[in-house]
PDB file of C-alpha atoms and ligand atoms in Angstrom:
ATOM      1  CA  UNK A   1      10.326  -1.603   3.755  1.00 98.00           C
ATOM      2  CA  UNK A   2       6.847  -2.901   4.214  1.00 98.00           C
ATOM      3  CA  UNK A   3       4.990  -4.485   1.276  1.00 98.00           C
ATOM      4  CA  UNK A   4       1.352  -3.943   0.856  1.00 98.00           C
ATOM      5  CA  UNK A   5      -0.684  -5.340  -1.993  1.00 98.00           C
ATOM      6  CA  UNK A   6      -2.977  -3.134  -4.016  1.00 98.00           C
ATOM      7  CA  UNK A   7      -5.947  -5.293  -4.737  1.00 98.00           C
ATOM      8  CA  UNK A   8      -9.229  -6.494  -3.403  1.00 98.00           C
ATOM      9  CA  UNK A   9      -8.778  -9.894  -5.118  1.00 98.00           C
ATOM     10  CA  UNK A  10      -8.949 -12.371  -1.996  1.00 98.00           C
ATOM     11  CA  UNK A  11      -7.255 -15.271  -3.880  1.00 97.00           C
ATOM     12  CA  UNK A  12      -4.272 -13.164  -4.865  1.00 97.00           C
ATOM     13  CA  UNK A  13      -4.046 -11.901  -1.365  1.00 98.00           C
ATOM     14  CA  UNK A  14      -4.108 -15.364   0.068  1.00 98.00           C
ATOM     15  CA  UNK A  15      -1.353 -16.645  -2.158  1.00 97.00           C
ATOM     16  CA  UNK A  16       0.913 -13.667  -1.508  1.00 97.00           C
ATOM     17  CA  UNK A  17       0.325 -13.886   2.246  1.00 97.00           C
ATOM     18  CA  UNK A  18       1.283 -17.525   2.132  1.00 97.00           C
ATOM     19  CA  UNK A  19       4.467 -16.651   0.481  1.00 96.00           C
ATOM     20  CA  UNK A  20       5.228 -14.518   3.595  1.00 95.00           C
ATOM     21  CA  UNK A  21       5.441 -11.357   1.548  1.00 91.00           C
ATOM     22  CA  UNK A  22       2.718  -9.274   2.840  1.00 97.00           C
ATOM     23  CA  UNK A  23       2.636  -6.580   5.499  1.00 98.00           C
ATOM     24  CA  UNK A  24      -0.765  -5.196   4.613  1.00 98.00           C
ATOM     25  CA  UNK A  25      -3.289  -4.395   1.914  1.00 98.00           C
ATOM     26  CA  UNK A  26      -4.671  -1.410   0.175  1.00 98.00           C
ATOM     27  CA  UNK A  27      -8.072  -1.239  -1.457  1.00 98.00           C
ATOM     28  CA  UNK A  28     -10.048   1.682  -3.046  1.00 97.00           C
ATOM     29  CA  UNK A  29     -13.548   2.016  -4.524  1.00 97.00           C
ATOM     30  CA  UNK A  30     -12.311   0.901  -8.072  1.00 97.00           C
ATOM     31  CA  UNK A  31     -10.698  -2.209  -6.753  1.00 97.00           C
ATOM     32  CA  UNK A  32     -13.842  -3.088  -4.847  1.00 97.00           C
ATOM     33  CA  UNK A  33     -15.831  -2.643  -8.075  1.00 97.00           C
ATOM     34  CA  UNK A  34     -13.399  -5.020  -9.727  1.00 96.00           C
ATOM     35  CA  UNK A  35     -13.634  -7.662  -6.926  1.00 97.00           C
ATOM     36  CA  UNK A  36     -17.401  -7.847  -7.661  1.00 96.00           C
ATOM     37  CA  UNK A  37     -18.139  -8.173  -3.889  1.00 96.00           C
ATOM     38  CA  UNK A  38     -19.474  -5.796  -1.268  1.00 97.00           C
ATOM     39  CA  UNK A  39     -17.046  -3.670   0.663  1.00 98.00           C
ATOM     40  CA  UNK A  40     -18.042  -5.250   3.938  1.00 97.00           C
ATOM     41  CA  UNK A  41     -17.640  -8.770   2.935  1.00 97.00           C
ATOM     42  CA  UNK A  42     -14.524  -8.392   0.878  1.00 98.00           C
ATOM     43  CA  UNK A  43     -12.819  -6.316   3.682  1.00 98.00           C
ATOM     44  CA  UNK A  44     -13.665  -8.920   6.215  1.00 98.00           C
ATOM     45  CA  UNK A  45     -12.320 -11.700   4.132  1.00 98.00           C
ATOM     46  CA  UNK A  46      -9.027  -9.811   3.498  1.00 98.00           C
ATOM     47  CA  UNK A  47      -8.722  -8.862   7.297  1.00 98.00           C
ATOM     48  CA  UNK A  48      -9.074 -12.575   8.108  1.00 97.00           C
ATOM     49  CA  UNK A  49      -6.165 -13.464   5.971  1.00 98.00           C
ATOM     50  CA  UNK A  50      -3.635 -10.646   6.544  1.00 98.00           C
ATOM     51  CA  UNK A  51      -2.533  -9.450  10.113  1.00 96.00           C
ATOM     52  CA  UNK A  52      -1.402  -6.051   9.030  1.00 98.00           C
ATOM     53  CA  UNK A  53      -3.330  -2.806   8.145  1.00 98.00           C
ATOM     54  CA  UNK A  54      -5.984  -3.306   5.386  1.00 98.00           C
ATOM     55  CA  UNK A  55      -7.044   0.159   4.003  1.00 98.00           C
ATOM     56  CA  UNK A  56     -10.661   0.604   3.254  1.00 98.00           C
ATOM     57  CA  UNK A  57     -11.816   3.828   1.831  1.00 98.00           C
ATOM     58  CA  UNK A  58     -14.655   6.062   2.786  1.00 98.00           C
ATOM     59  CA  UNK A  59     -16.631   7.494  -0.136  1.00 98.00           C
ATOM     60  CA  UNK A  60     -18.472  10.505   1.509  1.00 98.00           C
ATOM     61  CA  UNK A  61     -16.942  13.834   0.755  1.00 98.00           C
ATOM     62  CA  UNK A  62     -18.186  15.648   3.799  1.00 98.00           C
ATOM     63  CA  UNK A  63     -16.777  15.328   7.333  1.00 98.00           C
ATOM     64  CA  UNK A  64     -19.874  14.102   9.227  1.00 98.00           C
ATOM     65  CA  UNK A  65     -20.716  11.394   6.683  1.00 98.00           C
ATOM     66  CA  UNK A  66     -16.985  10.402   6.472  1.00 98.00           C
ATOM     67  CA  UNK A  67     -17.069   9.800  10.093  1.00 98.00           C
ATOM     68  CA  UNK A  68     -20.257   7.738   9.980  1.00 98.00           C
ATOM     69  CA  UNK A  69     -18.740   5.566   7.165  1.00 98.00           C
ATOM     70  CA  UNK A  70     -15.453   5.303   9.174  1.00 98.00           C
ATOM     71  CA  UNK A  71     -17.245   3.868  12.175  1.00 98.00           C
ATOM     72  CA  UNK A  72     -18.987   1.382   9.910  1.00 98.00           C
ATOM     73  CA  UNK A  73     -15.698   0.251   8.321  1.00 98.00           C
ATOM     74  CA  UNK A  74     -13.814   0.132  11.705  1.00 98.00           C
ATOM     75  CA  UNK A  75     -16.307  -2.377  12.962  1.00 98.00           C
ATOM     76  CA  UNK A  76     -15.352  -4.859  10.269  1.00 98.00           C
ATOM     77  CA  UNK A  77     -12.080  -5.710  12.028  1.00 98.00           C
ATOM     78  CA  UNK A  78      -9.431  -4.347  14.284  1.00 98.00           C
ATOM     79  CA  UNK A  79      -6.950  -4.108  11.381  1.00 98.00           C
ATOM     80  CA  UNK A  80      -9.097  -1.999   9.177  1.00 98.00           C
ATOM     81  CA  UNK A  81      -7.155   1.202   8.334  1.00 98.00           C
ATOM     82  CA  UNK A  82      -9.503   3.999   7.381  1.00 98.00           C
ATOM     83  CA  UNK A  83      -8.648   5.635   4.051  1.00 98.00           C
ATOM     84  CA  UNK A  84      -9.678   9.151   3.497  1.00 98.00           C
ATOM     85  CA  UNK A  85      -9.048  11.586   0.572  1.00 98.00           C
ATOM     86  CA  UNK A  86      -6.738  14.467   0.805  1.00 98.00           C
ATOM     87  CA  UNK A  87      -9.270  17.204   1.112  1.00 98.00           C
ATOM     88  CA  UNK A  88     -10.054  19.554   4.052  1.00 98.00           C
ATOM     89  CA  UNK A  89     -12.922  17.280   5.300  1.00 98.00           C
ATOM     90  CA  UNK A  90     -10.650  14.284   4.684  1.00 98.00           C
ATOM     91  CA  UNK A  91      -7.903  15.795   6.936  1.00 98.00           C
ATOM     92  CA  UNK A  92     -10.473  16.775   9.554  1.00 98.00           C
ATOM     93  CA  UNK A  93     -11.791  13.311   9.571  1.00 98.00           C
ATOM     94  CA  UNK A  94      -8.219  11.904   9.843  1.00 98.00           C
ATOM     95  CA  UNK A  95      -7.533  13.984  13.056  1.00 98.00           C
ATOM     96  CA  UNK A  96     -10.848  12.699  14.672  1.00 98.00           C
ATOM     97  CA  UNK A  97     -10.373   9.105  13.747  1.00 98.00           C
ATOM     98  CA  UNK A  98      -6.714   9.116  15.077  1.00 98.00           C
ATOM     99  CA  UNK A  99      -7.587  10.969  18.325  1.00 98.00           C
ATOM    100  CA  UNK A 100     -11.121   9.752  19.134  1.00 98.00           C
ATOM    101  CA  UNK A 101     -11.089   6.298  17.569  1.00 97.00           C
ATOM    102  CA  UNK A 102      -7.412   5.393  18.029  1.00 94.00           C
ATOM    103  CA  UNK A 103      -7.588   3.862  14.514  1.00 98.00           C
ATOM    104  CA  UNK A 104      -4.898   3.892  11.734  1.00 98.00           C
ATOM    105  CA  UNK A 105      -5.617   6.362   8.859  1.00 98.00           C
ATOM    106  CA  UNK A 106      -4.347   6.237   5.284  1.00 98.00           C
ATOM    107  CA  UNK A 107      -4.594   9.693   3.610  1.00 98.00           C
ATOM    108  CA  UNK A 108      -4.845   9.050  -0.123  1.00 98.00           C
ATOM    109  CA  UNK A 109      -4.752  10.758  -3.421  1.00 98.00           C
ATOM    110  CA  UNK A 110      -1.591  12.736  -2.537  1.00 98.00           C
ATOM    111  CA  UNK A 111       0.103  14.651  -5.413  1.00 98.00           C
ATOM    112  CA  UNK A 112       2.098  17.263  -3.704  1.00 98.00           C
ATOM    113  CA  UNK A 113       4.531  17.746  -0.854  1.00 98.00           C
ATOM    114  CA  UNK A 114       2.427  20.422   0.765  1.00 98.00           C
ATOM    115  CA  UNK A 115      -0.526  17.895   0.839  1.00 98.00           C
ATOM    116  CA  UNK A 116       1.638  15.411   2.499  1.00 98.00           C
ATOM    117  CA  UNK A 117       2.806  18.022   5.172  1.00 98.00           C
ATOM    118  CA  UNK A 118      -0.956  18.601   5.928  1.00 98.00           C
ATOM    119  CA  UNK A 119      -1.584  14.845   6.242  1.00 98.00           C
ATOM    120  CA  UNK A 120       1.293  14.514   8.760  1.00 98.00           C
ATOM    121  CA  UNK A 121      -0.070  17.390  10.805  1.00 98.00           C
ATOM    122  CA  UNK A 122      -3.520  15.642  10.800  1.00 98.00           C
ATOM    123  CA  UNK A 123      -1.764  12.729  12.403  1.00 98.00           C
ATOM    124  CA  UNK A 124      -2.116  10.303   9.478  1.00 98.00           C
ATOM    125  CA  UNK A 125      -0.540   6.900   9.946  1.00 98.00           C
ATOM    126  CA  UNK A 126       0.143   6.698   6.183  1.00 98.00           C
ATOM    127  CA  UNK A 127       0.335   9.202   3.277  1.00 98.00           C
ATOM    128  CA  UNK A 128      -0.239   7.693  -0.068  1.00 98.00           C
ATOM    129  CA  UNK A 129       1.559   9.668  -3.034  1.00 98.00           C
ATOM    130  CA  UNK A 130       0.440   8.196  -6.378  1.00 98.00           C
ATOM    131  CA  UNK A 131       3.655   7.975  -8.305  1.00 98.00           C
ATOM    132  CA  UNK A 132       2.316   6.195 -11.407  1.00 98.00           C
ATOM    133  CA  UNK A 133      -0.368   8.870 -11.952  1.00 98.00           C
ATOM    134  CA  UNK A 134       2.179  11.553 -11.530  1.00 98.00           C
ATOM    135  CA  UNK A 135       4.440   9.860 -14.208  1.00 98.00           C
ATOM    136  CA  UNK A 136       1.361   9.874 -16.472  1.00 98.00           C
ATOM    137  CA  UNK A 137       1.360  13.609 -16.517  1.00 98.00           C
ATOM    138  CA  UNK A 138       5.079  13.765 -17.685  1.00 98.00           C
ATOM    139  CA  UNK A 139       6.617  14.679 -14.173  1.00 98.00           C
ATOM    140  CA  UNK A 140       8.524  12.228 -12.055  1.00 98.00           C
ATOM    141  CA  UNK A 141       6.590  10.587  -9.247  1.00 98.00           C
ATOM    142  CA  UNK A 142       9.740   9.690  -7.414  1.00 98.00           C
ATOM    143  CA  UNK A 143      10.646  13.445  -6.984  1.00 98.00           C
ATOM    144  CA  UNK A 144       7.580  13.628  -4.744  1.00 98.00           C
ATOM    145  CA  UNK A 145       8.623  10.722  -2.685  1.00 98.00           C
ATOM    146  CA  UNK A 146      12.012  12.300  -2.085  1.00 98.00           C
ATOM    147  CA  UNK A 147      10.560  15.665  -1.211  1.00 98.00           C
ATOM    148  CA  UNK A 148       8.110  14.178   1.291  1.00 98.00           C
ATOM    149  CA  UNK A 149      10.839  12.038   2.850  1.00 98.00           C
ATOM    150  CA  UNK A 150      12.941  15.080   3.395  1.00 98.00           C
ATOM    151  CA  UNK A 151      10.071  17.155   4.933  1.00 98.00           C
ATOM    152  CA  UNK A 152       8.999  14.177   7.287  1.00 98.00           C
ATOM    153  CA  UNK A 153      12.706  13.693   8.299  1.00 98.00           C
ATOM    154  CA  UNK A 154      13.144  17.459   8.950  1.00 98.00           C
ATOM    155  CA  UNK A 155      10.340  17.356  11.492  1.00 98.00           C
ATOM    156  CA  UNK A 156      10.432  13.863  12.762  1.00 98.00           C
ATOM    157  CA  UNK A 157       6.930  13.187  11.545  1.00 98.00           C
ATOM    158  CA  UNK A 158       5.638   9.570  12.511  1.00 98.00           C
ATOM    159  CA  UNK A 159       3.566   9.393   9.288  1.00 98.00           C
ATOM    160  CA  UNK A 160       4.761   6.625   7.030  1.00 98.00           C
ATOM    161  CA  UNK A 161       5.234   7.340   3.221  1.00 99.00           C
ATOM    162  CA  UNK A 162       3.212   4.617   1.479  1.00 98.00           C
ATOM    163  CA  UNK A 163       4.201   4.767  -2.217  1.00 98.00           C
ATOM    164  CA  UNK A 164       1.081   4.128  -4.265  1.00 98.00           C
ATOM    165  CA  UNK A 165       0.055   3.907  -7.857  1.00 98.00           C
ATOM    166  CA  UNK A 166       3.037   1.626  -8.523  1.00 98.00           C
ATOM    167  CA  UNK A 167       3.274   0.361 -11.903  1.00 97.00           C
ATOM    168  CA  UNK A 168       6.789  -1.191 -12.196  1.00 97.00           C
ATOM    169  CA  UNK A 169       9.437  -2.943 -10.095  1.00 98.00           C
ATOM    170  CA  UNK A 170      11.667   0.051 -10.764  1.00 98.00           C
ATOM    171  CA  UNK A 171       9.167   2.148  -8.839  1.00 98.00           C
ATOM    172  CA  UNK A 172       9.719  -0.183  -5.978  1.00 98.00           C
ATOM    173  CA  UNK A 173      13.495  -0.055  -6.094  1.00 98.00           C
ATOM    174  CA  UNK A 174      13.521   3.767  -6.345  1.00 98.00           C
ATOM    175  CA  UNK A 175      11.123   4.124  -3.411  1.00 98.00           C
ATOM    176  CA  UNK A 176      13.299   1.744  -1.356  1.00 98.00           C
ATOM    177  CA  UNK A 177      16.458   3.740  -2.333  1.00 98.00           C
ATOM    178  CA  UNK A 178      14.807   6.955  -1.204  1.00 98.00           C
ATOM    179  CA  UNK A 179      13.641   5.332   2.105  1.00 98.00           C
ATOM    180  CA  UNK A 180       9.905   5.258   1.701  1.00 98.00           C
ATOM    181  CA  UNK A 181       8.433   3.212   4.547  1.00 98.00           C
ATOM    182  CA  UNK A 182       5.905   1.173   2.579  1.00 98.00           C
ATOM    183  CA  UNK A 183       5.135   0.390  -1.019  1.00 98.00           C
ATOM    184  CA  UNK A 184       1.638  -0.851  -2.272  1.00 98.00           C
ATOM    185  CA  UNK A 185       1.794  -2.586  -5.651  1.00 98.00           C
ATOM    186  CA  UNK A 186      -0.431  -4.845  -7.902  1.00 98.00           C
ATOM    187  CA  UNK A 187       0.191  -8.539  -7.255  1.00 98.00           C
ATOM    188  CA  UNK A 188       1.939  -9.036 -10.629  1.00 98.00           C
ATOM    189  CA  UNK A 189       4.495  -6.289  -9.801  1.00 98.00           C
ATOM    190  CA  UNK A 190       5.228  -7.814  -6.376  1.00 98.00           C
ATOM    191  CA  UNK A 191       5.826 -11.186  -8.033  1.00 97.00           C
ATOM    192  CA  UNK A 192       7.960  -9.606 -10.743  1.00 98.00           C
ATOM    193  CA  UNK A 193      10.511  -8.585  -8.178  1.00 98.00           C
ATOM    194  CA  UNK A 194      11.958 -12.023  -8.015  1.00 97.00           C
ATOM    195  CA  UNK A 195      12.586 -12.285 -11.728  1.00 97.00           C
ATOM    196  CA  UNK A 196      16.051 -12.238 -13.250  1.00 98.00           C
ATOM    197  CA  UNK A 197      17.124 -14.189 -16.435  1.00 98.00           C
ATOM    198  CA  UNK A 198      20.560 -15.079 -14.857  1.00 98.00           C
ATOM    199  CA  UNK A 199      18.830 -16.716 -11.982  1.00 98.00           C
ATOM    200  CA  UNK A 200      16.636 -18.842 -14.305  1.00 98.00           C
ATOM    201  CA  UNK A 201      19.705 -19.661 -16.402  1.00 98.00           C
ATOM    202  CA  UNK A 202      21.878 -20.481 -13.369  1.00 98.00           C
ATOM    203  CA  UNK A 203      19.306 -22.692 -11.953  1.00 98.00           C
ATOM    204  CA  UNK A 204      18.782 -24.533 -15.366  1.00 98.00           C
ATOM    205  CA  UNK A 205      22.590 -25.232 -15.534  1.00 98.00           C
ATOM    206  CA  UNK A 206      22.780 -26.470 -11.937  1.00 98.00           C
ATOM    207  CA  UNK A 207      19.841 -28.764 -12.338  1.00 98.00           C
ATOM    208  CA  UNK A 208      21.294 -30.218 -15.547  1.00 98.00           C
ATOM    209  CA  UNK A 209      24.666 -30.831 -13.967  1.00 98.00           C
ATOM    210  CA  UNK A 210      23.038 -32.324 -10.886  1.00 98.00           C
ATOM    211  CA  UNK A 211      21.050 -34.773 -13.093  1.00 98.00           C
ATOM    212  CA  UNK A 212      24.392 -35.983 -14.577  1.00 98.00           C
ATOM    213  CA  UNK A 213      25.706 -36.909 -11.130  1.00 98.00           C
ATOM    214  CA  UNK A 214      23.011 -39.468 -10.722  1.00 98.00           C
ATOM    215  CA  UNK A 215      22.830 -38.384  -6.884  1.00 98.00           C
ATOM    216  CA  UNK A 216      19.857 -37.760  -4.622  1.00 97.00           C
ATOM    217  CA  UNK A 217      19.974 -35.668  -1.458  1.00 97.00           C
ATOM    218  CA  UNK A 218      18.768 -37.875   1.489  1.00 94.00           C
TER     219      UNK A 218
HETATM  220  C1  E4P B 301      -3.467   3.208  -3.265  1.00 76.27           C
HETATM  221  O1  E4P B 301      -3.877   3.043  -2.203  1.00 76.27           O
HETATM  222  C2  E4P B 301      -4.275   3.255  -4.602  1.00 76.27           C
HETATM  223  O2  E4P B 301      -5.356   2.235  -4.315  1.00 76.27           O
HETATM  224  C3  E4P B 301      -3.551   2.786  -5.769  1.00 76.27           C
HETATM  225  O3  E4P B 301      -2.243   2.577  -5.639  1.00 76.27           O
HETATM  226  C4  E4P B 301      -3.942   3.539  -7.061  1.00 76.27           C
HETATM  227  O4  E4P B 301      -3.123   3.042  -8.100  1.00 76.27           O
HETATM  228  P1  E4P B 301      -3.609   3.323  -9.778  1.00 76.27           P
HETATM  229  O5  E4P B 301      -3.144   4.572 -10.037  1.00 76.27           O
HETATM  230  O6  E4P B 301      -2.936   2.200 -10.397  1.00 76.27           O
HETATM  231  O7  E4P B 301      -5.133   3.185  -9.633  1.00 76.27           O
END
């Protein structure tokens, strides 16, 4: 499973990348707002740190303007993955970006299996189902991940399932159990994956016993 971080915070991205944990990054207009920087500058800084795909989102809602923005974003770096919304114009832009620009596309704001089917038919590199926002409505976001996995397997689609709107470590475990290709999570959630009280307790005991031996290694 690939790990993407869902942030435009360059410091966080650098730290997680140094840990060897990152396969890519996802941003969106809200995260760019939070970063306080311009989309061009922030995306360039992120692409200089991370080798994998860095999703940068178009904000136009009509095809022609989406394509213009996609070309601007693509010039920032070779690993910019163009993010488009799951609308008819977005799907049309996805198809063109994939076939004429040979660039990766992340189709975002997916809330149904049929939307994911359309994105795969448009040649999307990634489909982003928002599991946390589905959970917020009282439904189970993981049911959608399982449905998309089955549909994509049925037809051998190449589109990768990018589990998004992740809120908990349990979302990551469930997505991995289902076989989603990628998860994008906030920095704190990725860091929380390592935590277990028995690990902390065990380490404390080993260090205490080691101190009593009076030994040093090397
Ligand atoms: C994914 O690409 C989105 O940026 C993100 O996961 C949205 O998450 P949110 O629902 O926490 O805003």
